[in-house]
Coordinates of C-alpha atoms and ligand atoms in Angstrom, one line a residue:
M1281 CA 4.2 107.6 144.0
T1282 CA 3.9 106.2 140.0
S1283 CA 3.4 103.4 138.8
T1284 CA 3.3 101.7 135.2
S1285 CA -0.1 99.8 134.5
S1286 CA 0.5 99.2 130.5
L1287 CA 2.3 99.9 128.2
S1288 CA 1.3 103.4 127.4
Q1289 CA -0.7 104.0 130.5
V1290 CA 0.5 106.3 133.5
K1291 CA -0.5 105.9 137.0
L1292 CA 0.1 108.4 139.9
H1293 CA -1.5 107.9 143.3
G1294 CA -3.0 110.9 145.3
I1295 CA -5.7 110.5 148.2
A1296 CA -8.8 110.1 147.4
A1297 CA -10.8 114.0 148.0
A1298 CA -14.5 113.4 146.6
P1299 CA -15.6 110.5 145.1
G1300 CA -16.8 109.8 141.3
Q1301 CA -14.7 108.7 138.5
V1302 CA -14.1 110.1 135.0
V1303 CA -12.1 111.3 132.1
A1304 CA -11.6 113.7 130.0
P1305 CA -9.2 115.8 129.0
A1306 CA -6.3 117.7 131.1
W1307 CA -7.1 121.2 131.8
R1308 CA -4.2 122.9 133.2
W1309 CA -4.7 125.4 136.0
A1310 CA -2.5 128.2 134.3
E1311 CA -0.7 130.0 137.4
S1312 CA 0.6 132.3 135.9
R1313 CA -2.9 134.0 134.7
V1314 CA -3.8 133.8 138.8
H1315 CA -1.0 136.1 139.6
G1316 CA -0.1 139.2 140.2
S1317 CA 2.2 141.0 137.1
G1318 CA 4.0 144.1 139.4
T1319 CA 3.2 146.9 137.7
D1320 CA 4.4 150.3 138.6
L1321 CA 1.6 151.5 141.0
T1322 CA 3.5 155.2 141.3
G1323 CA 3.4 158.9 139.5
E1324 CA 1.5 159.5 135.9
T1325 CA 1.9 155.9 135.7
G1326 CA 0.4 154.8 138.6
I1327 CA -3.0 157.4 137.9
N1328 CA -3.0 155.8 134.9
R1329 CA -3.2 152.7 136.5
L1330 CA -5.8 153.9 138.7
Q1331 CA -8.0 155.2 135.5
I1332 CA -7.7 152.0 133.3
A1333 CA -8.2 149.3 136.9
I1334 CA -11.7 151.2 137.0
R1335 CA -12.6 150.7 133.6
D1336 CA -11.6 147.5 133.6
V1337 CA -13.8 146.8 137.0
K1338 CA -17.2 148.8 136.2
A1339 CA -16.3 146.7 132.4
A1340 CA -16.2 143.0 134.7
L1341 CA -19.1 144.7 136.9
A1342 CA -21.5 145.9 134.5
T1343 CA -21.1 141.7 132.7
K1344 CA -22.0 139.5 135.8
A1345 CA -24.5 142.0 136.3
T1346 CA -26.3 141.6 132.9
G1347 CA -25.6 137.6 133.5
L1348 CA -27.5 137.7 137.1
Q1349 CA -30.3 140.1 135.9
A1350 CA -30.6 136.9 133.0
R1351 CA -31.0 134.6 135.8
G1352 CA -33.7 136.5 137.4
A1353 CA -31.6 137.8 140.3
A1354 CA -32.9 141.4 140.2
A1355 CA -31.7 142.2 142.8
E1356 CA -27.4 140.9 143.0
A1357 CA -28.2 142.8 140.1
G1358 CA -28.4 145.7 141.6
I1359 CA -25.6 145.9 144.4
L1360 CA -23.0 145.4 141.4
Q1361 CA -25.0 148.1 139.4
A1362 CA -24.3 150.5 142.7
Q1363 CA -21.2 149.4 142.5
A1364 CA -20.0 150.8 139.0
L1365 CA -21.4 153.4 140.2
M1366 CA -19.4 153.7 143.4
L1367 CA -16.7 153.7 140.8
D1368 CA -17.7 157.0 138.8
D1369 CA -17.8 159.2 141.9
P1370 CA -15.3 161.9 141.6
A1371 CA -14.2 162.0 144.7
L1372 CA -12.4 158.6 144.3
L1373 CA -10.3 159.1 141.1
D1374 CA -9.9 162.7 142.1
G1375 CA -8.7 161.7 146.0
A1376 CA -7.1 159.1 145.5
S1377 CA -4.6 161.2 142.4
S1378 CA -3.6 163.8 144.6
L1379 CA -2.3 161.3 147.5
I1380 CA -0.4 159.3 144.2
R1381 CA 1.1 163.1 143.3
K1382 CA 1.7 163.2 146.8
G1383 CA 4.0 160.0 146.6
R1384 CA 1.3 156.7 147.3
P1385 CA 1.3 153.7 145.2
A1386 CA -2.4 153.8 144.2
D1387 CA -3.6 150.6 145.3
A1388 CA -2.5 152.5 149.1
A1389 CA -4.0 155.7 147.8
V1390 CA -7.6 154.1 146.7
A1391 CA -7.4 152.6 150.0
E1392 CA -7.3 155.4 151.9
T1393 CA -9.2 158.2 149.7
M1394 CA -12.3 155.3 150.5
A1395 CA -11.8 154.2 154.0
P1396 CA -13.1 157.7 156.3
F1397 CA -16.5 156.7 153.7
A1398 CA -16.6 153.0 154.2
E1399 CA -16.4 154.0 158.6
M1400 CA -18.9 156.6 157.9
L1401 CA -21.7 154.3 156.1
R1402 CA -20.2 152.0 158.7
A1403 CA -21.6 154.4 161.9
S1404 CA -24.9 154.4 160.2
D1405 CA -27.9 152.8 161.9
D1406 CA -29.1 152.1 159.2
E1407 CA -28.9 149.1 157.6
V1408 CA -29.0 149.8 154.5
F1409 CA -25.8 152.1 154.9
K1410 CA -23.9 149.6 156.6
A1411 CA -24.2 147.2 154.2
R1412 CA -23.1 149.6 152.1
A1413 CA -19.6 150.0 153.1
A1414 CA -19.0 146.3 152.7
D1415 CA -19.5 146.9 148.8
L1416 CA -17.1 149.8 148.9
E1417 CA -14.6 147.7 151.0
D1418 CA -15.4 145.0 147.7
V1419 CA -14.9 147.8 145.3
V1420 CA -11.9 149.0 147.0
E1421 CA -10.4 145.6 147.1
Q1422 CA -11.1 144.9 143.0
L1423 CA -9.4 147.6 142.3
R1424 CA -6.9 146.5 144.2
R1425 CA -6.9 143.5 141.8
A1426 CA -6.9 145.2 139.2
L1427 CA -4.2 147.3 139.4
H1428 CA -2.0 144.6 140.3
G1429 CA -3.1 142.2 137.3
V1430 CA -4.6 140.1 139.5
S1431 CA -7.0 137.2 139.0
D1432 CA -9.1 134.9 141.5
M1433 CA -9.9 132.6 138.2
P1434 CA -8.4 131.8 134.9
P1435 CA -11.0 132.2 132.3
P1436 CA -12.6 128.5 131.7
P1437 CA -11.7 125.8 129.9
A1438 CA -12.8 125.4 126.3
T1439 CA -14.5 121.9 126.9
P1440 CA -15.4 119.5 129.6
S1441 CA -12.4 119.0 131.2
I1442 CA -10.4 117.6 134.7
V1443 CA -8.8 120.6 136.1
V1444 CA -4.8 119.8 136.7
A1445 CA -3.2 122.1 139.1
R1446 CA -0.9 122.3 141.8
D1447 CA -3.2 123.6 144.7
L1448 CA -7.3 125.2 144.4
A1449 CA -8.6 127.6 146.6
P1450 CA -11.8 127.0 147.9
S1451 CA -13.3 129.9 146.7
Q1452 CA -11.6 128.9 143.6
T1453 CA -12.8 125.3 144.0
A1454 CA -16.8 127.6 144.2
G1455 CA -16.1 129.2 141.0
L1456 CA -14.9 126.2 139.0
D1457 CA -17.7 126.0 135.6
R1458 CA -19.7 123.1 136.8
T1459 CA -20.6 123.2 133.3
L1460 CA -16.9 122.5 132.1
V1461 CA -15.1 121.3 135.0
V1462 CA -16.1 117.5 135.2
G1463 CA -13.0 116.7 138.2
F1464 CA -9.7 117.6 139.5
A1465 CA -6.4 116.9 140.6
T1466 CA -3.7 118.6 143.1
E1467 CA -0.2 118.1 144.6
Q1468 CA -1.3 120.2 147.5
G1469 CA -4.2 119.3 149.6
T1470 CA -5.7 116.0 151.8
A1471 CA -9.1 114.7 152.0
T1472 CA -9.9 117.3 155.5
A1473 CA -8.7 120.1 154.0
H1474 CA -11.7 122.4 152.8
T1475 CA -10.5 122.3 148.6
A1476 CA -11.3 118.6 149.5
I1477 CA -14.8 119.3 151.2
L1478 CA -16.2 121.3 149.2
A1479 CA -15.8 119.3 145.9
R1480 CA -17.1 116.8 147.5
A1481 CA -20.3 119.4 148.6
L1482 CA -20.4 120.4 144.9
G1483 CA -19.9 116.6 144.3
L1484 CA -16.9 116.7 142.3
P1485 CA -14.9 114.3 141.9
A1486 CA -11.1 114.8 142.9
V1487 CA -7.4 113.4 143.9
V1488 CA -5.0 115.6 145.7
G1489 CA -2.0 115.9 146.9
I1490 CA -0.2 114.0 144.1
A1491 CA 3.4 114.7 143.4
G1492 CA 5.1 115.7 140.0
L1493 CA 1.6 115.6 138.9
V1494 CA 1.5 118.8 137.3
D1495 CA 4.7 118.5 135.2
A1496 CA 3.2 114.6 134.6
V1497 CA 0.7 115.5 133.1
A1498 CA 0.1 117.7 129.4
D1499 CA -2.4 119.8 128.0
G1500 CA -5.4 118.3 126.9
Q1501 CA -3.6 114.4 127.1
S1502 CA -7.1 112.3 128.4
V1503 CA -6.7 111.7 132.2
L1504 CA -8.7 109.2 134.1
L1505 CA -9.1 110.4 137.7
D1506 CA -10.8 107.9 140.4
G1507 CA -11.5 109.7 143.1
D1508 CA -12.5 106.4 145.2
R1509 CA -9.1 105.5 144.9
G1510 CA -7.2 108.5 144.7
T1511 CA -5.2 108.3 141.3
L1512 CA -4.9 109.5 138.4
V1513 CA -4.5 107.6 135.2
I1514 CA -3.2 109.5 132.4
D1515 CA -3.3 107.8 128.8
P1516 CA -6.1 105.6 130.4
S1517 CA -6.6 102.3 127.6
P1518 CA -9.7 102.0 126.6
G1519 CA -10.2 98.7 128.8
S1520 CA -9.9 100.8 132.0
V1521 CA -12.0 103.8 130.2
A1522 CA -14.6 101.3 129.5
H1523 CA -14.7 100.5 133.7
V1524 CA -15.6 104.1 134.8
A1525 CA -18.9 103.2 136.8
G1526 CA -20.9 106.1 136.1
P1527 CA -22.5 108.4 138.8
K1528 CA -23.7 106.6 142.6
P1529 CA -27.6 106.6 142.8
L1530 CA -28.7 108.5 146.2
V1531 CA -29.5 105.5 149.0
T1532 CA -32.3 107.1 151.5
D1533 CA -33.0 105.4 154.6
A1534 CA -34.7 107.6 156.5
A1535 CA -35.7 105.1 159.4
P1536 CA -33.5 105.2 162.9
A1537 CA -30.3 104.4 163.8
V1538 CA -30.1 102.4 166.7
T1539 CA -27.6 100.0 168.4
K1540 CA -28.5 96.4 168.7
D1541 CA -28.6 96.8 172.8
G1542 CA -30.9 100.6 172.3
R1543 CA -29.3 103.1 171.5
R1544 CA -30.0 106.0 169.3
I1545 CA -28.0 107.3 167.7
D1546 CA -28.6 110.6 165.4
V1547 CA -27.2 110.5 162.1
G1548 CA -27.0 113.8 160.5
C1549 CA -25.4 115.0 157.1
N1550 CA -22.6 117.9 156.6
A1551 CA -23.8 120.9 154.1
A1552 CA -22.6 123.6 152.6
N1553 CA -25.7 124.8 150.9
L1554 CA -29.6 123.8 149.6
E1555 CA -28.5 121.2 147.1
D1556 CA -26.8 119.4 149.5
A1557 CA -29.5 120.0 152.1
Q1558 CA -32.1 118.5 149.6
R1559 CA -29.9 115.5 149.5
A1560 CA -29.7 115.4 153.1
A1561 CA -33.3 114.9 153.0
A1562 CA -33.4 112.7 150.3
A1563 CA -30.7 110.5 151.7
G1564 CA -33.1 110.5 154.8
A1565 CA -30.2 112.3 156.6
D1566 CA -31.8 113.1 160.6
G1567 CA -31.0 116.8 160.3
I1568 CA -28.0 119.2 159.1
G1569 CA -25.5 118.7 161.6
L1570 CA -22.4 121.3 160.1
L1571 CA -23.6 123.9 157.8
R1572 CA -20.8 125.3 157.0
S1573 CA -22.2 129.6 156.4
E1574 CA -19.0 130.1 155.0
F1575 CA -20.5 128.3 152.1
L1576 CA -23.2 130.1 151.5
F1577 CA -20.7 132.9 150.6
L1578 CA -17.8 131.7 148.9
G1579 CA -18.9 132.5 145.5
S1580 CA -19.8 135.4 146.2
D1581 CA -17.3 138.6 145.5
R1582 CA -19.4 140.6 148.2
L1583 CA -20.6 139.7 151.4
P1584 CA -24.4 138.5 152.1
T1585 CA -26.7 141.0 154.0
E1586 CA -28.9 139.8 156.9
E1587 CA -31.7 139.9 154.9
E1588 CA -30.3 137.7 151.4
Q1589 CA -28.8 135.2 154.8
V1590 CA -32.5 134.8 156.1
A1591 CA -33.9 133.7 152.6
M1592 CA -30.9 131.4 151.9
L1593 CA -31.9 129.6 155.5
E1594 CA -35.8 130.1 155.1
Q1595 CA -35.0 127.4 151.9
V1596 CA -32.7 125.0 153.7
M1597 CA -34.8 124.8 156.7
A1598 CA -38.2 124.5 154.8
A1599 CA -36.0 121.8 152.7
M1600 CA -35.4 119.6 155.9
A1601 CA -38.6 120.4 158.1
P1602 CA -39.3 119.7 160.5
R1603 CA -36.1 118.4 161.5
P1604 CA -32.9 121.1 163.4
V1605 CA -30.5 122.7 161.5
I1606 CA -27.2 123.5 162.7
L1607 CA -26.1 126.8 161.7
R1608 CA -22.3 127.6 162.2
T1609 CA -21.5 131.5 162.3
L1610 CA -18.9 132.2 159.8
D1611 CA -15.4 130.8 160.3
V1612 CA -12.8 131.9 157.4
G1613 CA -9.4 132.2 157.2
A1614 CA -6.8 129.8 157.6
D1615 CA -7.7 127.6 154.5
K1616 CA -10.4 128.7 153.8
P1617 CA -10.0 132.4 152.9
L1618 CA -13.2 134.7 151.8
P1619 CA -12.7 137.4 148.6
A1620 CA -15.1 138.8 149.8
L1621 CA -13.6 140.0 153.5
P1622 CA -10.1 139.9 152.5
Q1623 CA -7.9 140.1 155.3
P1624 CA -4.5 141.0 156.2
A1625 CA -1.4 138.2 155.9
E1626 CA -0.4 136.3 158.8
A1627 CA 2.7 134.1 159.4
N1628 CA 0.7 131.3 160.9
P1629 CA -3.1 131.8 158.7
A1630 CA -4.3 128.2 161.3
L1631 CA -2.9 129.9 164.1
G1632 CA -4.4 133.1 163.0
V1633 CA -7.4 135.3 163.1
R1634 CA -10.2 133.2 161.5
G1635 CA -13.6 131.3 162.7
L1636 CA -14.7 133.2 165.9
R1637 CA -11.8 135.4 166.5
L1638 CA -12.4 136.8 163.2
Q1639 CA -15.8 138.4 163.8
L1640 CA -15.2 139.3 167.7
L1641 CA -12.2 141.1 166.8
R1642 CA -12.2 142.6 163.3
R1643 CA -15.8 142.0 162.2
P1644 CA -18.5 142.1 165.3
E1645 CA -21.2 143.7 162.6
L1646 CA -21.1 140.6 160.7
L1647 CA -21.0 138.7 163.8
M1648 CA -24.7 140.6 164.5
D1649 CA -26.1 139.8 161.6
Q1650 CA -25.6 136.2 161.6
L1651 CA -26.9 136.5 164.8
R1652 CA -30.2 138.5 163.6
A1653 CA -30.5 136.6 160.9
A1654 CA -30.6 132.7 163.2
L1655 CA -33.0 134.0 165.2
R1656 CA -35.5 135.5 163.1
I1657 CA -35.5 132.0 161.7
A1658 CA -35.1 130.2 165.2
A1659 CA -38.9 131.8 165.3
G1660 CA -40.9 128.9 163.0
Y1661 CA -38.0 126.2 163.1
P1662 CA -35.6 124.2 164.7
L1663 CA -32.5 126.2 163.9
R1664 CA -29.7 125.8 166.4
L1665 CA -26.2 127.9 166.3
M1666 CA -22.9 127.0 166.9
F1667 CA -19.7 128.9 167.2
P1668 CA -16.4 127.6 165.4
M1669 CA -13.0 127.9 166.8
V1670 CA -13.3 128.2 170.8
S1671 CA -11.0 128.9 172.8
T1672 CA -12.1 129.9 175.6
V1673 CA -15.2 130.1 177.9
D1674 CA -14.5 134.0 177.3
E1675 CA -15.1 134.1 173.8
V1676 CA -18.3 132.4 175.0
R1677 CA -19.5 134.5 177.2
Q1678 CA -18.5 137.6 175.1
V1679 CA -20.9 135.5 172.3
K1680 CA -23.6 135.3 174.3
L1681 CA -23.5 138.4 175.5
L1682 CA -23.6 139.6 171.3
L1683 CA -26.5 137.9 171.3
E1684 CA -28.1 139.0 174.1
K1685 CA -28.3 142.1 172.5
A1686 CA -29.3 140.8 169.4
R1687 CA -32.4 139.7 171.4
R1688 CA -33.0 142.6 172.1
E1689 CA -32.9 144.5 169.7
L1690 CA -35.4 142.3 167.5
N1691 CA -37.6 141.6 170.6
A1692 CA -37.1 138.6 170.1
S1693 CA -37.4 135.5 172.8
P1694 CA -37.6 132.2 170.3
R1695 CA -35.7 129.3 172.2
M1696 CA -32.3 128.5 169.8
E1697 CA -29.9 125.7 171.3
V1698 CA -26.4 127.3 171.3
G1699 CA -23.2 125.2 170.4
I1700 CA -19.6 125.2 169.9
M1701 CA -17.3 123.2 167.6
V1702 CA -14.6 121.7 169.3
E1703 CA -11.6 122.3 167.8
V1704 CA -9.1 123.7 169.7
P1705 CA -7.3 120.9 172.6
A1706 CA -7.6 124.5 175.4
A1707 CA -11.3 124.0 173.8
A1708 CA -11.9 120.2 174.5
V1709 CA -9.2 119.9 177.5
T1710 CA -11.3 122.7 179.6
A1711 CA -14.5 121.1 177.9
D1712 CA -16.3 120.8 181.9
V1713 CA -15.8 124.7 181.4
L1714 CA -17.5 124.7 178.2
A1715 CA -19.5 122.4 179.0
K1716 CA -21.9 124.5 181.5
E1717 CA -22.6 127.4 179.0
V1718 CA -24.3 125.8 175.8
D1719 CA -26.1 123.5 175.2
F1720 CA -23.6 121.3 172.8
F1721 CA -20.8 120.1 171.5
S1722 CA -19.6 119.5 168.3
L1723 CA -16.3 117.5 167.6
G1724 CA -14.4 119.5 164.6
T1725 CA -12.1 116.5 165.1
N1726 CA -10.2 117.6 161.3
D1727 CA -9.2 121.0 162.7
L1728 CA -8.8 119.0 166.7
T1729 CA -6.4 115.9 164.4
Q1730 CA -4.6 119.5 162.8
Y1731 CA -3.8 121.3 166.4
L1732 CA -3.0 118.1 168.8
F1733 CA -0.2 116.7 166.4
A1734 CA 0.5 120.2 164.7
A1735 CA 0.0 118.7 161.6
D1736 CA -1.1 121.0 159.2
R1737 CA -3.8 119.6 158.0
T1738 CA -3.7 121.0 154.3
N1739 CA 0.5 119.1 153.8
P1740 CA 0.0 116.4 152.3
D1741 CA 3.4 114.8 153.5
L1742 CA 1.6 114.6 157.4
A1743 CA -1.5 113.1 156.2
S1744 CA -0.3 109.6 158.2
L1745 CA 0.3 112.1 161.1
A1746 CA -2.9 113.8 162.0
D1747 CA -4.1 110.0 162.6
S1748 CA -8.1 110.0 163.6
L1749 CA -7.9 107.3 165.0
H1750 CA -4.3 107.9 166.9
P1751 CA -5.0 107.1 170.7
A1752 CA -4.2 110.9 171.7
L1753 CA -7.1 112.1 169.4
L1754 CA -9.8 109.3 171.5
R1755 CA -8.6 110.1 174.5
V1756 CA -9.5 114.0 174.0
I1757 CA -12.5 112.7 172.9
D1758 CA -13.6 110.4 175.2
Q1759 CA -11.9 113.7 178.2
V1760 CA -14.9 115.4 175.9
V1761 CA -18.3 112.8 175.9
R1762 CA -17.7 113.0 179.8
A1763 CA -17.9 116.9 180.6
A1764 CA -20.4 116.7 178.1
H1765 CA -22.4 114.4 179.4
S1766 CA -22.5 115.1 182.9
E1767 CA -23.7 118.3 182.4
G1768 CA -26.1 117.4 180.7
R1769 CA -25.2 117.6 177.7
W1770 CA -24.7 116.1 173.9
V1771 CA -21.9 116.0 171.8
G1772 CA -21.5 115.7 167.8
V1773 CA -19.0 115.0 166.0
C1774 CA -19.7 116.9 162.6
G1775 CA -15.4 116.3 161.2
E1776 CA -14.4 113.8 159.0
M1777 CA -14.2 111.3 161.5
A1778 CA -17.8 110.8 161.6
S1779 CA -17.9 110.0 157.6
D1780 CA -15.3 106.7 158.2
L1781 CA -17.2 103.8 159.2
G1782 CA -13.6 102.7 160.9
A1783 CA -13.9 105.4 163.1
V1784 CA -18.1 104.7 163.8
P1785 CA -17.4 102.0 166.6
F1786 CA -14.6 104.0 168.8
L1787 CA -16.8 106.7 168.4
I1788 CA -20.3 105.0 169.5
G1789 CA -18.4 103.5 172.4
L1790 CA -16.9 107.1 173.6
G1791 CA -20.6 108.2 174.1
V1792 CA -21.1 110.6 170.7
D1793 CA -24.9 111.5 170.1
E1794 CA -25.3 112.2 167.0
L1795 CA -22.8 112.0 163.8
S1796 CA -22.4 114.4 160.8
V1797 CA -21.1 112.5 157.9
H1798 CA -21.2 113.4 153.9
P1799 CA -25.5 112.9 152.1
P1800 CA -24.3 109.6 150.4
L1801 CA -23.0 107.8 153.3
V1802 CA -26.0 108.3 155.0
A1803 CA -27.5 104.9 154.6
R1804 CA -24.1 103.3 154.7
I1805 CA -22.9 105.4 158.2
K1806 CA -27.0 103.9 159.3
A1807 CA -26.8 100.5 158.2
S1808 CA -23.0 99.8 160.8
V1809 CA -24.9 102.1 164.0
R1810 CA -27.2 99.0 163.3
G1811 CA -24.7 96.6 163.3
L1812 CA -22.7 97.9 166.2
D1813 CA -23.4 97.3 170.1
A1814 CA -22.8 99.8 171.8
A1815 CA -21.3 97.9 175.2
E1816 CA -19.1 95.7 172.9
C1817 CA -17.9 99.5 171.2
A1818 CA -17.3 101.0 174.5
R1819 CA -15.0 98.4 175.4
V1820 CA -13.6 97.9 172.6
A1821 CA -12.2 102.3 172.9
T1822 CA -11.4 101.4 176.6
A1823 CA -8.9 99.0 175.3
A1824 CA -7.6 101.6 172.1
L1825 CA -7.3 104.1 174.4
Q1826 CA -4.3 102.1 176.2
L1827 CA -2.9 102.2 173.6
D1828 CA 0.1 103.3 171.5
S1829 CA -0.6 104.1 167.6
G1830 CA -3.8 104.0 165.5
T1831 CA -2.3 101.1 164.2
A1832 CA -2.2 99.2 166.6
V1833 CA -6.4 100.7 167.7
R1834 CA -7.2 99.8 163.3
R1835 CA -5.9 95.9 164.0
L1836 CA -8.2 95.8 167.7
V1837 CA -11.2 96.8 165.5
D1838 CA -10.7 94.1 163.1
H1839 CA -10.1 91.8 166.0
S1840 CA -13.2 92.5 167.8
V1841 CA -16.0 95.3 166.6
S1842 CA -16.4 93.5 163.2
K1843 CA -17.6 90.4 164.7
T1844 CA -20.3 91.8 167.2
Ligands
PEP2402 C1 -13.3 120.0 161.4 O1 -12.5 121.2 161.6 O2 -13.4 119.2 162.2 C2 -15.0 121.1 160.6 C3 -16.3 120.7 160.9 O3 -14.4 122.1 160.8 P1 -13.6 122.7 159.1 O4 -13.6 121.7 158.4 O5 -15.1 123.6 158.0 O6 -13.3 123.4 159.0
MG2403 MG1 -12.9 123.6 161.9

C-alpha cells in the first residue's frame, strides 16, 4: 500500500518487524552481486577455474583470520588457517583435476575427491578429528561457492544506511555490519519469519512485506524507517524527521508477575546470543524461555565444536544466574538455512528436514555435541534442554536414548529438565502421550500457526490468515495445556504470541504457566499480567473457543478482559 502524506514524501506500508525509528540513505541490496554467474566448470576451463577458486578462497580465509586475530580471537583464526592448509594439499587439486578430465564438473569433482577424507575423519573416535571433518566439508562448500561466483553478502555500504532488499536470509541479516546498517526494509517476509526475529534480537529496526519496495526506492535516497508502525517514508519532510524517536531505554522489572487472584506467571525472554541474555537479565526476566542455539552458529561459516558451545553457554548462564535457561537444540532448515550446514534443496523446506529431524536423520554427531555440551553446563547451572520440530513420540524416545548415551560418555548425571517445542499439529494432538515423556512443553506458536493454517510464515500475503487469536489455534493450545497439566507438566509459550499484549489474557485464561518474550517487553508483559484476573481470563478464553474468527475473539477481549 502506498500513500502520499505531503507534497513530496511517499509513505510505503508493510509489516512492523522490529521496533525503532531511523532516518538514513537507502542502500539497495544488489542481488546481482549475491547470485552465481553460471561459469563453465568442465574440461581445462574447469581445472583453471578450480585453481582460481582455490587461490580466492585461500585469500579470503587469510583476510578473515587476520581480522579475527586483530580482535583477539586467536583460536578461531587458527581454524581458518588450518582450512587454508587443506587447500594446499596436492590431493585436492590432483584428485579433482583427474575427475574433471574424465568429464565431471569442477564442483562435483571437488566434493567427490574430498568426501572419503571427511568420512575418515568423521569415523575417528577423537573429537578433534571429528571437528576437522566439518571444517573440511566447509572448505568444499566455500570452493563450490567460489566456482559459481556466489557470495552470500555484497560489500557493505560506504556510509550508515538502511538496507532495502527483496528479501534477506537470516544468515545475511546476522552478517550485516552493524556500524554501517542501521535498519532494513524488505518486500518479502512477515513478523514471525526468522529474519524479523533476528532483527529484533539484533535491535535493528525493520519493516518487512512492503509491496513494490525495491522499485520505489533509489540508492542514496533519504528514507525514514519506522519499525514500530511498519512504514517507510521516502524523502521524509524535515518535520517528520524531527519526530524520530531515539532508542528507548530498557525498563527493569524484577518483581514476580502475579495475577490479581494470585497466579504466578513466569516471564522469561527469548535470546539468540550473549547480548540478548544480558538484556534479559537487565530487564528482570525470570529466565531465558528460549535460547535459539542456531543463531549462535549463524554468523559463522563453520559449526562450533562441543568445547566452543560449552564456552558460549557458560557465558549466557553466568549472565542469567541463578535464573534458568532453556537451551533449544539446533533448529535449522526452512526459512533458517545455516551456511555452515548446507543441505540439499527440497521442494517444501518448511515441511522438510528441519529442526530435530535434521539432526536425527542426517547429523546425529552434531546433536551429540549439543547434548554433551548441555549436560556439562547442567552440572553447574540450571540449564533445561528443549527439542524443536517434534512430530512423534518416537522422535522423543530416540533423542532421550541419545541423551542417555551422552550421559554415559561423560559419566555425568546432573538433573536436567527436558522438554519439547509443541509446534507441529501432530505433536499438539498427541500432547497427552508426549507429556508422559518430558518435563515441560513450550508452544512454538509461530510454527504451530503456520502448520495449522497451512500458511507459510514468510509469505506476507498470508499474514492475516495465520491469525494467532483464531479459535482454531486457541482450541489447540487449550488441548495441549490440559494434556500437560493432567500429567503435572508445565507449559510455556515462546512464539511471538507471548509478546502480543492482546493475546496474553487468552494464554493465561487457557492455563499457560510461562511466557517467553523479547527483553524490551518484559516490564510491559509483567504489568499486564498483574492487571489481569486469571479466573476472569479463563471465562473469556472458554467463550473465545466457541467463536468463529480471530476478529470476533478480539472484539470479546475489548469488551471484557480490558475491563477487569
Ligand atoms: C516458534 O515456532 O514459535 C518458535 C518459537 O520457534 P522459531 O520461531 O525459532 O521457529
Ligand atoms: Mg519454530
